[in-house]
């Protein structure tokens, strides 16, 4: 299924007057309006290939039908999202779930949909069919050098696939750790992991980045070898200038000050990018902005200020990716909501008067600092984001058009109800 531009234009025509009224009302009070809209048009969020199917837990998975059964169909699904919102112009692949059979055909299909290939992701948290050695007790940290070598070789294979596709970054997330006290030696586990990562790092092309992701717990619940941002930063610092920390919003203990973490990593030049999601308890992988929208805004407030201080390009100098599991939602609807939430938080952060905030901070005016932050956060910027979409050729109301076109019903008709897309 493809959504033609004429269909989007008809949709926009029917909503245009109402959109203009809302946009003009908000725009009247905004300084640097055109610059903000330009930044919103440039900003792209990569869609993970593993999130195009219905998610699940160890208790069960309830597919809604019409899931993509191949890499080609996953690209087509991201193409649908991008046609609707013009902000989903990249796909992030997970290997070995998404190994291309025909590189040229896959690249051509992605180009047809206006997509590029973002970070490629390795998988050493599962044993794959035909795999010689098991990752039950870890991969890059494993006490057995042969298991570590197997995991290293897999990551290098992922880099090769990424090079062929035009990707320029590798994300390494490890489930390595321990479930019980005494199960492993922490120092040896760290050293084994570092030496393994160093071998992978040596295989990176000169223009590539390595993103070292961290996670506080799960599936190991006593210790995780890359358990927090400090451990990830330590690995990235020891590896070299091409290694960075990747922040997943759900990979923290409750009430962690993620915006402070982001600020410090950015200050040190070691923030690589994001896996966006939301959570109530832990790594819930919920729709971005569905639980803690103010936290998301505060994170973007630090990003805008910190990136501007370093002269960075908002759209291209960090990796922007979603990592979510939509257990009870249509995955494509959930992803449309997540991209919208990211754009809204970014737009609100762009509205913030950084000079006034700096003055308030410099005079310890706590009340006025709060007023400035909450004033930007409480501004309804939905029409600004919609205007950026409209100018880029997207739909004023992507989710409405998705439903009006009965996209999921069409996908079920084309693909059936029996397939389950690869992913978690």
Short mmCIF file of C-alpha atoms in Angstrom, two decimals:
data_model
loop_
_atom_site.label_atom_id
_atom_site.label_comp_id
_atom_site.label_asym_id
_atom_site.label_seq_id
_atom_site.Cartn_x
_atom_site.Cartn_y
_atom_site.Cartn_z
CA UNK A 1 0.00 0.00 0.00
CA UNK A 2 1.14 3.52 -0.80
CA UNK A 3 -0.42 6.87 0.01
CA UNK A 4 -0.42 9.16 -3.01
CA UNK A 5 0.38 12.84 -2.70
CA UNK A 6 -2.98 13.70 -4.23
CA UNK A 7 -4.70 11.87 -1.36
CA UNK A 8 -2.73 13.89 1.18
CA UNK A 9 -3.57 17.11 -0.67
CA UNK A 10 -7.30 16.30 -0.62
CA UNK A 11 -7.07 15.60 3.11
CA UNK A 12 -5.24 18.86 3.73
CA UNK A 13 -7.72 20.85 1.66
CA UNK A 14 -10.58 19.68 3.86
CA UNK A 15 -8.78 20.77 7.04
CA UNK A 16 -6.90 23.81 5.78
CA UNK A 17 -9.07 26.66 7.04
CA UNK A 18 -9.28 25.31 10.58
CA UNK A 19 -5.54 24.72 10.59
CA UNK A 20 -4.83 28.27 9.38
CA UNK A 21 -6.99 29.75 12.12
CA UNK A 22 -5.18 27.78 14.83
CA UNK A 23 -1.75 28.44 13.35
CA UNK A 24 -2.22 32.19 12.97
CA UNK A 25 -3.52 32.49 16.55
CA UNK A 26 -0.41 30.79 17.98
CA UNK A 27 2.08 32.24 15.50
CA UNK A 28 1.23 35.82 16.38
CA UNK A 29 3.10 35.55 19.70
CA UNK A 30 6.16 33.62 18.53
CA UNK A 31 9.52 35.16 17.75
CA UNK A 32 11.69 33.59 15.05
CA UNK A 33 8.66 31.69 13.76
CA UNK A 34 10.12 30.79 10.37
CA UNK A 35 13.35 29.55 11.88
CA UNK A 36 11.44 27.26 14.23
CA UNK A 37 9.30 25.85 11.42
CA UNK A 38 12.42 25.29 9.34
CA UNK A 39 14.04 23.32 12.14
CA UNK A 40 10.90 21.22 12.57
CA UNK A 41 10.88 20.42 8.85
CA UNK A 42 14.51 19.27 8.98
CA UNK A 43 14.13 17.12 12.08
CA UNK A 44 13.77 13.40 11.30
CA UNK A 45 13.18 10.49 13.68
CA UNK A 46 14.35 7.00 12.70
CA UNK A 47 11.78 4.21 12.96
CA UNK A 48 13.04 0.88 14.33
CA UNK A 49 12.34 -2.08 12.10
CA UNK A 50 11.57 -4.21 15.15
CA UNK A 51 8.72 -1.92 16.25
CA UNK A 52 6.58 -2.35 13.14
CA UNK A 53 4.92 -5.43 14.60
CA UNK A 54 2.87 -5.72 17.76
CA UNK A 55 5.05 -5.91 20.85
CA UNK A 56 4.68 -8.30 23.72
CA UNK A 57 6.02 -9.57 27.02
CA UNK A 58 7.14 -12.95 28.31
CA UNK A 59 3.46 -13.58 29.11
CA UNK A 60 2.11 -13.16 25.61
CA UNK A 61 1.82 -11.28 22.37
CA UNK A 62 -1.39 -10.28 20.64
CA UNK A 63 -0.92 -9.43 16.97
CA UNK A 64 -3.38 -7.13 15.31
CA UNK A 65 -2.80 -8.52 11.83
CA UNK A 66 -1.22 -7.13 8.70
CA UNK A 67 2.27 -7.13 10.21
CA UNK A 68 5.26 -6.90 7.86
CA UNK A 69 6.74 -10.30 7.18
CA UNK A 70 9.89 -9.17 5.39
CA UNK A 71 12.37 -6.32 5.34
CA UNK A 72 10.73 -4.99 2.17
CA UNK A 73 7.36 -4.79 3.90
CA UNK A 74 8.95 -3.08 6.91
CA UNK A 75 10.41 -0.43 4.61
CA UNK A 76 7.00 -0.01 3.00
CA UNK A 77 5.43 0.53 6.43
CA UNK A 78 7.98 3.20 7.33
CA UNK A 79 7.28 4.71 3.92
CA UNK A 80 3.62 5.00 4.91
CA UNK A 81 4.57 6.80 8.11
CA UNK A 82 6.92 9.15 6.29
CA UNK A 83 4.34 9.95 3.63
CA UNK A 84 1.94 10.97 6.38
CA UNK A 85 4.21 12.98 8.70
CA UNK A 86 7.33 13.75 6.60
CA UNK A 87 9.36 13.29 9.80
CA UNK A 88 10.09 9.55 9.66
CA UNK A 89 12.70 9.58 6.92
CA UNK A 90 14.95 6.82 8.25
CA UNK A 91 14.76 3.20 9.32
CA UNK A 92 16.98 1.52 11.91
CA UNK A 93 17.61 -2.17 11.27
CA UNK A 94 18.19 -5.00 13.74
CA UNK A 95 20.50 -7.81 12.65
CA UNK A 96 19.99 -10.76 12.21
CA UNK A 97 16.24 -10.09 12.07
CA UNK A 98 16.63 -7.81 9.05
CA UNK A 99 19.51 -9.07 6.93
CA UNK A 100 18.88 -7.92 3.34
CA UNK A 101 18.80 -10.67 0.72
CA UNK A 102 19.34 -8.17 -2.12
CA UNK A 103 21.18 -5.03 -1.03
CA UNK A 104 20.57 -3.10 -4.25
CA UNK A 105 16.85 -3.88 -4.28
CA UNK A 106 16.47 -2.89 -0.63
CA UNK A 107 18.36 0.37 -1.12
CA UNK A 108 16.27 1.13 -4.19
CA UNK A 109 13.03 0.46 -2.32
CA UNK A 110 14.11 2.69 0.57
CA UNK A 111 14.99 5.48 -1.88
CA UNK A 112 11.56 5.19 -3.49
CA UNK A 113 10.05 5.96 -0.10
CA UNK A 114 12.52 8.75 0.67
CA UNK A 115 14.20 6.76 3.43
CA UNK A 116 17.78 6.38 4.56
CA UNK A 117 19.26 3.72 6.84
CA UNK A 118 20.02 4.92 10.34
CA UNK A 119 21.99 3.01 13.00
CA UNK A 120 22.25 -0.75 12.62
CA UNK A 121 21.72 -2.78 15.79
CA UNK A 122 23.39 -6.01 16.82
CA UNK A 123 21.71 -8.82 18.76
CA UNK A 124 23.68 -10.83 21.30
CA UNK A 125 20.83 -10.97 23.83
CA UNK A 126 19.27 -14.01 22.10
CA UNK A 127 20.53 -17.29 20.73
CA UNK A 128 19.79 -17.55 17.01
CA UNK A 129 18.97 -20.74 15.08
CA UNK A 130 22.17 -22.60 14.21
CA UNK A 131 24.28 -20.55 16.61
CA UNK A 132 27.26 -22.53 17.89
CA UNK A 133 27.58 -21.11 21.40
CA UNK A 134 24.99 -19.73 23.80
CA UNK A 135 24.67 -16.22 25.27
CA UNK A 136 22.86 -17.54 28.34
CA UNK A 137 25.64 -16.24 30.59
CA UNK A 138 26.57 -13.19 28.55
CA UNK A 139 28.15 -12.30 25.24
CA UNK A 140 30.91 -9.65 25.18
CA UNK A 141 31.48 -10.21 28.93
CA UNK A 142 31.42 -14.03 28.81
CA UNK A 143 34.04 -15.98 30.74
CA UNK A 144 34.59 -18.14 27.64
CA UNK A 145 36.72 -16.35 25.06
CA UNK A 146 35.09 -18.37 22.26
CA UNK A 147 31.66 -16.94 23.14
CA UNK A 148 33.10 -13.43 23.22
CA UNK A 149 34.67 -13.99 19.79
CA UNK A 150 31.33 -15.15 18.41
CA UNK A 151 29.66 -11.97 19.69
CA UNK A 152 32.47 -9.79 18.34
CA UNK A 153 32.22 -11.41 14.91
CA UNK A 154 28.47 -10.83 14.88
CA UNK A 155 28.91 -7.12 15.56
CA UNK A 156 31.51 -6.85 12.81
CA UNK A 157 29.09 -8.61 10.46
CA UNK A 158 26.45 -6.02 11.40
CA UNK A 159 28.88 -3.24 10.49
CA UNK A 160 29.40 -4.84 7.06
CA UNK A 161 25.65 -4.92 6.42
CA UNK A 162 25.42 -1.30 7.54
CA UNK A 163 28.20 -0.20 5.21
CA UNK A 164 26.41 -1.86 2.29
CA UNK A 165 23.20 -0.01 3.15
CA UNK A 166 24.77 3.39 3.72
CA UNK A 167 24.40 3.46 7.51
CA UNK A 168 27.05 5.25 9.55
CA UNK A 169 26.55 4.00 13.09
CA UNK A 170 26.37 0.83 15.16
CA UNK A 171 24.27 0.51 18.31
CA UNK A 172 25.48 -2.03 20.87
CA UNK A 173 23.03 -2.95 23.60
CA UNK A 174 24.05 -5.79 25.89
CA UNK A 175 21.88 -7.93 28.12
CA UNK A 176 25.11 -9.03 29.82
CA UNK A 177 25.12 -9.09 33.60
CA UNK A 178 24.20 -11.42 36.43
CA UNK A 179 21.04 -12.59 38.18
CA UNK A 180 22.59 -13.52 41.55
CA UNK A 181 25.38 -12.29 43.85
CA UNK A 182 28.63 -14.09 43.25
CA UNK A 183 27.66 -15.19 39.75
CA UNK A 184 30.46 -13.19 38.12
CA UNK A 185 33.45 -11.03 38.89
CA UNK A 186 32.43 -7.42 38.16
CA UNK A 187 35.91 -6.24 37.23
CA UNK A 188 36.59 -9.16 34.92
CA UNK A 189 33.17 -8.75 33.29
CA UNK A 190 33.91 -5.08 32.65
CA UNK A 191 37.38 -5.81 31.28
CA UNK A 192 36.15 -8.60 29.03
CA UNK A 193 33.44 -6.30 27.68
CA UNK A 194 35.91 -3.47 27.08
CA UNK A 195 38.34 -5.72 25.21
CA UNK A 196 35.48 -7.07 23.10
CA UNK A 197 34.20 -3.59 22.31
CA UNK A 198 37.73 -2.52 21.37
CA UNK A 199 37.88 -5.23 18.71
CA UNK A 200 34.52 -4.11 17.32
CA UNK A 201 35.62 -0.47 17.47
CA UNK A 202 38.69 -1.28 15.37
CA UNK A 203 36.36 -2.56 12.63
CA UNK A 204 34.43 0.73 12.40
CA UNK A 205 34.89 2.71 9.18
CA UNK A 206 36.47 6.11 9.70
CA UNK A 207 33.16 8.00 9.32
CA UNK A 208 31.16 5.74 11.64
CA UNK A 209 30.03 6.10 15.25
CA UNK A 210 29.56 3.42 17.89
CA UNK A 211 26.66 3.96 20.30
CA UNK A 212 27.07 2.16 23.63
CA UNK A 213 23.61 1.74 25.14
CA UNK A 214 23.02 1.07 28.82
CA UNK A 215 20.22 -0.39 30.91
CA UNK A 216 19.72 -0.60 34.66
CA UNK A 217 18.14 -4.07 34.73
CA UNK A 218 16.47 -6.84 32.72
CA UNK A 219 16.98 -9.58 31.74
CA UNK A 220 19.70 -9.69 34.43
CA UNK A 221 18.39 -8.36 37.72
CA UNK A 222 21.35 -8.34 40.11
CA UNK A 223 23.86 -6.54 37.90
CA UNK A 224 24.14 -5.23 34.37
CA UNK A 225 27.60 -4.85 32.89
CA UNK A 226 26.62 -1.59 31.13
CA UNK A 227 24.09 -0.61 33.76
CA UNK A 228 23.99 3.19 33.66
CA UNK A 229 25.21 6.25 31.81
CA UNK A 230 28.41 6.40 33.83
CA UNK A 231 29.46 2.92 32.80
CA UNK A 232 28.55 3.63 29.18
CA UNK A 233 30.51 6.91 29.33
CA UNK A 234 33.48 5.03 30.78
CA UNK A 235 33.43 2.54 27.91
CA UNK A 236 32.98 5.29 25.30
CA UNK A 237 35.84 7.33 26.78
CA UNK A 238 38.19 4.36 26.79
CA UNK A 239 37.23 3.31 23.25
CA UNK A 240 37.92 6.60 21.49
CA UNK A 241 36.45 9.58 19.68
CA UNK A 242 34.05 7.51 17.53
CA UNK A 243 32.32 5.98 20.59
CA UNK A 244 29.35 7.63 22.28
CA UNK A 245 26.69 6.98 24.89
CA UNK A 246 23.18 6.21 23.67
CA UNK A 247 20.35 7.28 25.99
CA UNK A 248 17.20 5.15 26.05
CA UNK A 249 14.59 7.03 28.07
CA UNK A 250 13.35 3.82 29.69
CA UNK A 251 16.75 2.45 30.69
CA UNK A 252 16.97 4.20 34.05
CA UNK A 253 16.00 3.54 37.62
CA UNK A 254 12.81 5.36 38.74
CA UNK A 255 13.05 9.16 39.10
CA UNK A 256 16.47 9.44 37.45
CA UNK A 257 17.17 12.98 36.28
CA UNK A 258 17.58 12.14 32.60
CA UNK A 259 17.79 15.77 31.51
CA UNK A 260 20.86 16.28 33.74
CA UNK A 261 22.45 13.13 32.31
CA UNK A 262 21.83 14.43 28.80
CA UNK A 263 23.29 17.82 29.64
CA UNK A 264 26.53 16.41 31.04
CA UNK A 265 27.05 13.91 28.21
CA UNK A 266 26.47 16.66 25.67
CA UNK A 267 28.90 18.93 27.50
CA UNK A 268 31.57 16.23 27.32
CA UNK A 269 30.92 15.55 23.63
CA UNK A 270 29.89 11.96 24.37
CA UNK A 271 26.14 12.03 23.74
CA UNK A 272 25.49 9.94 20.64
CA UNK A 273 21.72 9.92 20.44
CA UNK A 274 18.44 8.61 21.77
CA UNK A 275 16.04 5.74 21.86
CA UNK A 276 12.76 7.53 22.59
CA UNK A 277 9.94 5.92 24.56
CA UNK A 278 8.14 6.49 27.85
CA UNK A 279 7.64 4.58 31.07
CA UNK A 280 5.70 4.52 34.32
CA UNK A 281 7.75 1.92 36.21
CA UNK A 282 10.86 0.84 34.31
CA UNK A 283 11.65 -0.06 30.74
CA UNK A 284 7.97 -0.03 29.77
CA UNK A 285 8.62 1.02 26.14
CA UNK A 286 5.41 3.04 26.02
CA UNK A 287 4.39 5.68 23.47
CA UNK A 288 6.72 8.69 23.65
CA UNK A 289 5.22 11.48 25.76
CA UNK A 290 2.29 9.39 26.98
CA UNK A 291 3.38 9.38 30.65
CA UNK A 292 5.97 12.12 31.24
CA UNK A 293 5.60 14.84 28.60
CA UNK A 294 7.15 17.52 30.84
CA UNK A 295 10.26 15.39 31.30
CA UNK A 296 10.50 15.01 27.52
CA UNK A 297 10.29 18.80 27.16
CA UNK A 298 12.99 19.30 29.80
CA UNK A 299 15.26 16.87 27.96
CA UNK A 300 14.80 18.81 24.73
CA UNK A 301 15.37 22.06 26.60
CA UNK A 302 18.83 20.76 27.57
CA UNK A 303 19.43 19.45 24.06
CA UNK A 304 18.60 22.74 22.32
CA UNK A 305 20.69 24.81 24.74
CA UNK A 306 23.59 22.36 24.77
CA UNK A 307 23.69 21.76 21.03
CA UNK A 308 23.54 25.48 20.30
CA UNK A 309 26.38 26.07 22.76
CA UNK A 310 28.50 23.57 20.81
CA UNK A 311 27.43 24.81 17.36
CA UNK A 312 25.79 21.47 16.51
CA UNK A 313 23.22 20.77 13.82
CA UNK A 314 20.00 19.75 15.56
CA UNK A 315 18.90 17.45 12.76
CA UNK A 316 22.07 15.54 11.97
CA UNK A 317 24.65 15.67 14.76
CA UNK A 318 22.83 13.27 17.10
CA UNK A 319 20.95 10.03 16.40
CA UNK A 320 17.19 10.34 16.89
CA UNK A 321 15.45 6.94 17.11
CA UNK A 322 12.34 5.40 18.63
CA UNK A 323 12.45 2.18 20.64
CA UNK A 324 8.97 1.13 21.73
CA UNK A 325 6.72 -1.88 22.19
CA UNK A 326 3.08 -1.20 21.41
CA UNK A 327 1.52 -4.23 23.06
CA UNK A 328 -2.11 -3.19 22.69
CA UNK A 329 -1.94 -0.58 19.93
CA UNK A 330 -1.70 -0.60 16.18
CA UNK A 331 2.09 -0.20 15.81
CA UNK A 332 1.83 2.38 13.03
CA UNK A 333 -0.65 4.50 14.97
CA UNK A 334 1.61 4.33 18.02
CA UNK A 335 4.63 5.40 15.97
CA UNK A 336 2.70 8.33 14.50
CA UNK A 337 1.85 9.43 18.03
CA UNK A 338 5.46 9.03 19.18
CA UNK A 339 6.95 11.07 16.34
CA UNK A 340 4.34 13.78 16.98
CA UNK A 341 5.23 13.86 20.70
CA UNK A 342 8.93 14.23 19.90
CA UNK A 343 8.23 17.08 17.49
CA UNK A 344 5.98 18.81 20.03
CA UNK A 345 8.61 18.67 22.78
CA UNK A 346 11.27 19.90 20.36
CA UNK A 347 9.05 22.78 19.24
CA UNK A 348 8.34 23.79 22.84
CA UNK A 349 12.06 23.76 23.60
CA UNK A 350 12.71 25.98 20.57
CA UNK A 351 10.19 28.50 21.94
CA UNK A 352 12.06 28.92 25.21
CA UNK A 353 13.80 32.27 25.60
CA UNK A 354 17.28 31.05 26.52
CA UNK A 355 18.60 34.57 27.21
CA UNK A 356 15.86 35.32 29.73
CA UNK A 357 16.38 31.93 31.33
CA UNK A 358 20.11 32.59 31.65
CA UNK A 359 19.36 35.94 33.31
CA UNK A 360 16.97 34.30 35.76
CA UNK A 361 19.54 31.63 36.57
CA UNK A 362 22.28 34.23 36.98
CA UNK A 363 20.22 36.16 39.54
CA UNK A 364 18.86 33.06 41.29
CA UNK A 365 15.32 34.02 40.28
CA UNK A 366 13.84 30.57 40.73
CA UNK A 367 10.25 31.72 40.25
CA UNK A 368 10.87 33.40 36.91
CA UNK A 369 12.93 30.45 35.65
CA UNK A 370 9.95 28.22 36.37
CA UNK A 371 7.59 30.65 34.64
CA UNK A 372 9.74 30.65 31.51
CA UNK A 373 9.94 26.86 31.37
CA UNK A 374 6.29 26.22 32.03
CA UNK A 375 5.23 29.01 29.71
CA UNK A 376 6.98 27.29 26.82
CA UNK A 377 5.72 23.85 27.85
CA UNK A 378 2.11 25.00 28.14
CA UNK A 379 2.11 26.63 24.72
CA UNK A 380 -0.03 24.61 22.34
CA UNK A 381 2.42 24.03 19.48
CA UNK A 382 0.39 21.40 17.62
CA UNK A 383 -0.42 23.86 14.84
CA UNK A 384 3.29 24.73 14.43
CA UNK A 385 4.16 21.07 13.97
CA UNK A 386 1.22 20.65 11.59
CA UNK A 387 2.38 23.68 9.59
CA UNK A 388 5.87 22.18 9.27
CA UNK A 389 4.29 18.92 8.04
CA UNK A 390 2.07 20.78 5.60
CA UNK A 391 4.98 22.69 4.08
CA UNK A 392 6.99 19.46 3.79
CA UNK A 393 4.16 17.70 1.92
CA UNK A 394 2.71 15.71 4.81
CA UNK A 395 -0.76 15.48 6.27
CA UNK A 396 -2.17 18.12 8.60
CA UNK A 397 -3.65 15.32 10.75
CA UNK A 398 -1.66 12.13 10.01
CA UNK A 399 -3.49 9.85 12.42
CA UNK A 400 -6.89 10.99 11.14
CA UNK A 401 -5.88 10.33 7.54
CA UNK A 402 -4.42 6.95 8.52
CA UNK A 403 -7.78 5.97 9.95
CA UNK A 404 -9.81 7.55 7.17
CA UNK A 405 -7.85 5.48 4.65
CA UNK A 406 -8.32 2.32 6.76
CA UNK A 407 -4.61 1.57 6.39
CA UNK A 408 -4.54 -1.30 8.88
CA UNK A 409 -7.53 -2.99 7.24
CA UNK A 410 -5.80 -2.70 3.88
CA UNK A 411 -2.59 -4.20 5.27
CA UNK A 412 -4.55 -7.08 6.79
CA UNK A 413 -6.22 -7.68 3.44
CA UNK A 414 -2.84 -7.65 1.65
CA UNK A 415 -0.83 -9.64 4.21
CA UNK A 416 -3.32 -11.60 6.25
CA UNK A 417 -3.56 -12.08 10.00
CA UNK A 418 -1.17 -14.97 10.59
CA UNK A 419 2.24 -13.34 10.42
CA UNK A 420 4.20 -11.95 13.36
CA UNK A 421 6.91 -9.45 12.52
CA UNK A 422 10.38 -10.01 13.98
CA UNK A 423 10.94 -7.95 17.11
CA UNK A 424 10.26 -8.02 20.82
#
